[in-house]
């Protein structure tokens, strides 16, 4: 899974399944507490180092968390272990700061309300200790700088303490000691000035001193550096940073635009799938992401279940793809819901850039960018829902968009489901790991031991289908199913087995 020819040299035995444990929760609800709509988390993202975590919510706020278990030594966890420092049992985060990223707006030309909900957050490169990130709602992208500023305070006033107390001022012991030793403007103690005489004698004013400003405390300040607006006619569903550190893309239903971080009034349209006649529209863009190391390559997914890899060196308008990844439809399997559940809601590149993970309504699929004949692995997320597709269509749940993520080492993948459950699958050769966990303080309480089904080889190259237990009307573990609680958003720590996931307004963190 680390790129190159190493796939053929897979280890003889797959890694052992991870045992997940609860780490932290932020914004935990008490029993019966009603969740405010504006507090529901709508985006989660770790930065490249894993030392910072950002969440966005439907109220347009961005909340930042920072890691504390390695902060004292200023080194990575792996370096500290090598140097023999005692390491806490799991990554720990604390609240850092929050700011209002977006406000509700109204488009008077189209008579449309633009809600403040944060759709995506992406971290940018850290410069001189300052944090930079992009956040977007449906129409407007903003570039934020968060850094510590020293708070300046006046510690010594230019009043004579002996006279200030009588006039309602505030005396200071530090002022009095300085006043006895030094006189401003070269004055001396021989002048006895009346308190109501404002004239300055040739010797100077004995009680006039410049205020002393000190800055001992620091405060985090978030400042909006750029606003990238008026470039999308449809709702923005994705933003992605380029590995060159200078550009990023934004995608809506029909177009992908390329931006320079320093230029907010101009973008280049690099993908346009809008037909001349909108009645001919058959598919829309659902997600887009840059390759993690090749600055000229990006991938985008569609509502028809296909992924297109494009190379920006080929032409200015990348309407023709370099590679197309899609799974052929099984004969006789087509139904009314086929196209709806085939729509891909999220794609992610593996850190090595060799694989792409995609999430559609029913499955996770892992693709090798060197093999476009089909996915190398398919993971059934909630196959037991297939008999209930009609009910899911009636209550609009079939249109829910779940995110997916990969571990930093590329050995595991994860995604969310209903009843605040999320699933973790092993994708190493021969692995049968398929865990179901609940976003609560006891993540394993919904977990039951079910015999793992062996992977089924579909071709000479590793192409496997793995399933969980199936039961009509209940979830994978025999529990009644709750369509109102959904775990849409989650993120995997870039270097460790730690997952952050959102259940309504609560942020849960787990480690293994």
PDB file of N, CA, C and O in Angstrom, residues 4 16 28 55 61 63 88 134 149 153 160 177 179 213 245 247 266 271 297 299 322 335 346 348 381 450 464-465:
ATOM      1  N   UNK A   4       4.585   2.180  -5.693  1.00  0.00           N
ATOM      2  CA  UNK A   4       5.582   1.410  -6.401  1.00  0.00           C
ATOM      3  C   UNK A   4       5.138  -0.019  -6.614  1.00  0.00           C
ATOM      4  O   UNK A   4       3.989  -0.327  -6.857  1.00  0.00           O
ATOM      5  N   UNK A  16      -2.883  -7.171  12.785  1.00  0.00           N
ATOM      6  CA  UNK A  16      -3.976  -7.550  13.673  1.00  0.00           C
ATOM      7  C   UNK A  16      -5.035  -6.446  13.729  1.00  0.00           C
ATOM      8  O   UNK A  16      -4.703  -5.258  13.636  1.00  0.00           O
ATOM      9  N   UNK A  28     -20.087  17.491  24.735  1.00  0.00           N
ATOM     10  CA  UNK A  28     -20.953  16.346  25.028  1.00  0.00           C
ATOM     11  C   UNK A  28     -22.331  16.824  25.496  1.00  0.00           C
ATOM     12  O   UNK A  28     -22.438  17.758  26.293  1.00  0.00           O
ATOM     13  N   UNK A  55     -12.714  22.146  13.299  1.00  0.00           N
ATOM     14  CA  UNK A  55     -14.091  21.755  12.997  1.00  0.00           C
ATOM     15  C   UNK A  55     -14.867  22.993  12.562  1.00  0.00           C
ATOM     16  O   UNK A  55     -14.599  24.098  13.040  1.00  0.00           O
ATOM     17  N   UNK A  61     -19.166  28.884  12.340  1.00  0.00           N
ATOM     18  CA  UNK A  61     -17.988  29.010  13.209  1.00  0.00           C
ATOM     19  C   UNK A  61     -16.941  27.952  12.874  1.00  0.00           C
ATOM     20  O   UNK A  61     -17.277  26.835  12.494  1.00  0.00           O
ATOM     21  N   UNK A  63     -13.788  26.077  14.881  1.00  0.00           N
ATOM     22  CA  UNK A  63     -13.193  25.851  16.199  1.00  0.00           C
ATOM     23  C   UNK A  63     -11.892  25.090  16.008  1.00  0.00           C
ATOM     24  O   UNK A  63     -11.854  24.088  15.282  1.00  0.00           O
ATOM     25  N   UNK A  88       2.197   9.865  26.909  1.00  0.00           N
ATOM     26  CA  UNK A  88       0.844   9.579  27.389  1.00  0.00           C
ATOM     27  C   UNK A  88       0.242   8.476  26.523  1.00  0.00           C
ATOM     28  O   UNK A  88       0.660   8.243  25.403  1.00  0.00           O
ATOM     29  N   UNK A 134      -8.238  27.329   4.929  1.00  0.00           N
ATOM     30  CA  UNK A 134      -9.322  27.731   4.032  1.00  0.00           C
ATOM     31  C   UNK A 134     -10.630  27.173   4.570  1.00  0.00           C
ATOM     32  O   UNK A 134     -10.685  26.035   5.018  1.00  0.00           O
ATOM     33  N   UNK A 149      -0.926  36.983  19.261  1.00  0.00           N
ATOM     34  CA  UNK A 149      -0.556  38.406  19.316  1.00  0.00           C
ATOM     35  C   UNK A 149      -0.316  38.776  20.771  1.00  0.00           C
ATOM     36  O   UNK A 149      -1.061  38.359  21.662  1.00  0.00           O
ATOM     37  N   UNK A 153      -0.264  46.378  27.372  1.00  0.00           N
ATOM     38  CA  UNK A 153      -0.941  47.065  28.471  1.00  0.00           C
ATOM     39  C   UNK A 153      -0.034  48.158  29.014  1.00  0.00           C
ATOM     40  O   UNK A 153       1.187  48.017  29.051  1.00  0.00           O
ATOM     41  N   UNK A 160       2.025  61.836  38.882  1.00  0.00           N
ATOM     42  CA  UNK A 160       2.775  61.802  40.128  1.00  0.00           C
ATOM     43  C   UNK A 160       1.907  61.129  41.180  1.00  0.00           C
ATOM     44  O   UNK A 160       0.843  61.639  41.526  1.00  0.00           O
ATOM     45  N   UNK A 177       8.478  54.665  43.273  1.00  0.00           N
ATOM     46  CA  UNK A 177       9.902  54.384  43.394  1.00  0.00           C
ATOM     47  C   UNK A 177      10.668  54.950  42.216  1.00  0.00           C
ATOM     48  O   UNK A 177      11.767  55.491  42.359  1.00  0.00           O
ATOM     49  N   UNK A 179       9.618  57.507  40.436  1.00  0.00           N
ATOM     50  CA  UNK A 179       9.502  58.959  40.510  1.00  0.00           C
ATOM     51  C   UNK A 179      10.530  59.570  41.440  1.00  0.00           C
ATOM     52  O   UNK A 179      10.973  60.692  41.230  1.00  0.00           O
ATOM     53  N   UNK A 213       4.722  50.751  28.379  1.00  0.00           N
ATOM     54  CA  UNK A 213       3.842  49.732  27.805  1.00  0.00           C
ATOM     55  C   UNK A 213       4.520  48.379  27.893  1.00  0.00           C
ATOM     56  O   UNK A 213       5.670  48.225  27.473  1.00  0.00           O
ATOM     57  N   UNK A 245       1.695  24.381  -2.617  1.00  0.00           N
ATOM     58  CA  UNK A 245       1.565  25.373  -1.560  1.00  0.00           C
ATOM     59  C   UNK A 245       1.095  26.731  -2.028  1.00  0.00           C
ATOM     60  O   UNK A 245       0.985  27.669  -1.229  1.00  0.00           O
ATOM     61  N   UNK A 247      -1.555  27.081  -4.796  1.00  0.00           N
ATOM     62  CA  UNK A 247      -2.860  27.077  -5.451  1.00  0.00           C
ATOM     63  C   UNK A 247      -3.812  26.111  -4.752  1.00  0.00           C
ATOM     64  O   UNK A 247      -3.396  25.257  -3.978  1.00  0.00           O
ATOM     65  N   UNK A 266      -9.563  36.522  -9.125  1.00  0.00           N
ATOM     66  CA  UNK A 266      -9.435  35.833 -10.399  1.00  0.00           C
ATOM     67  C   UNK A 266      -9.224  34.340 -10.176  1.00  0.00           C
ATOM     68  O   UNK A 266      -8.426  33.937  -9.329  1.00  0.00           O
ATOM     69  N   UNK A 271     -12.383  22.637 -15.201  1.00  0.00           N
ATOM     70  CA  UNK A 271     -13.327  21.571 -15.575  1.00  0.00           C
ATOM     71  C   UNK A 271     -14.713  22.182 -15.660  1.00  0.00           C
ATOM     72  O   UNK A 271     -15.141  22.895 -14.751  1.00  0.00           O
ATOM     73  N   UNK A 297      -1.903  16.921 -11.020  1.00  0.00           N
ATOM     74  CA  UNK A 297      -2.950  15.903 -11.093  1.00  0.00           C
ATOM     75  C   UNK A 297      -4.024  16.118 -10.045  1.00  0.00           C
ATOM     76  O   UNK A 297      -3.731  16.492  -8.904  1.00  0.00           O
ATOM     77  N   UNK A 299      -8.271  14.543  -8.986  1.00  0.00           N
ATOM     78  CA  UNK A 299      -9.348  13.590  -9.276  1.00  0.00           C
ATOM     79  C   UNK A 299     -10.673  14.212  -8.867  1.00  0.00           C
ATOM     80  O   UNK A 299     -10.737  14.990  -7.913  1.00  0.00           O
ATOM     81  N   UNK A 322      -7.582  11.929 -18.030  1.00  0.00           N
ATOM     82  CA  UNK A 322      -6.457  11.042 -18.305  1.00  0.00           C
ATOM     83  C   UNK A 322      -6.845   9.596 -18.030  1.00  0.00           C
ATOM     84  O   UNK A 322      -6.438   8.683 -18.758  1.00  0.00           O
ATOM     85  N   UNK A 335     -32.033  -1.253 -10.774  1.00  0.00           N
ATOM     86  CA  UNK A 335     -33.340  -0.957 -10.196  1.00  0.00           C
ATOM     87  C   UNK A 335     -33.538   0.552 -10.202  1.00  0.00           C
ATOM     88  O   UNK A 335     -32.678   1.309 -10.668  1.00  0.00           O
ATOM     89  N   UNK A 346     -17.857  11.213  -1.529  1.00  0.00           N
ATOM     90  CA  UNK A 346     -16.550  11.710  -1.079  1.00  0.00           C
ATOM     91  C   UNK A 346     -15.451  10.853  -1.686  1.00  0.00           C
ATOM     92  O   UNK A 346     -15.612   9.641  -1.852  1.00  0.00           O
ATOM     93  N   UNK A 348     -10.966  10.414  -1.388  1.00  0.00           N
ATOM     94  CA  UNK A 348      -9.733  10.810  -0.709  1.00  0.00           C
ATOM     95  C   UNK A 348      -8.567  10.054  -1.332  1.00  0.00           C
ATOM     96  O   UNK A 348      -8.651   8.851  -1.563  1.00  0.00           O
ATOM     97  N   UNK A 381     -20.687  -1.189   3.713  1.00  0.00           N
ATOM     98  CA  UNK A 381     -20.821  -0.386   4.934  1.00  0.00           C
ATOM     99  C   UNK A 381     -22.085  -0.766   5.700  1.00  0.00           C
ATOM    100  O   UNK A 381     -22.053  -1.025   6.900  1.00  0.00           O
ATOM    101  N   UNK A 450     -18.706 -11.355  15.222  1.00  0.00           N
ATOM    102  CA  UNK A 450     -19.300 -12.102  14.111  1.00  0.00           C
ATOM    103  C   UNK A 450     -18.176 -12.747  13.334  1.00  0.00           C
ATOM    104  O   UNK A 450     -17.113 -12.152  13.173  1.00  0.00           O
ATOM    105  N   UNK A 464     -11.263  -7.510  -3.635  1.00  0.00           N
ATOM    106  CA  UNK A 464     -12.008  -8.268  -2.643  1.00  0.00           C
ATOM    107  C   UNK A 464     -13.291  -7.562  -2.255  1.00  0.00           C
ATOM    108  O   UNK A 464     -13.410  -6.352  -2.373  1.00  0.00           O
ATOM    109  N   UNK A 465     -14.263  -8.345  -1.792  1.00  0.00           N
ATOM    110  CA  UNK A 465     -15.507  -7.821  -1.249  1.00  0.00           C
ATOM    111  C   UNK A 465     -15.628  -8.338   0.169  1.00  0.00           C
ATOM    112  O   UNK A 465     -15.520  -9.530   0.413  1.00  0.00           O
TER     113      UNK A 465
END
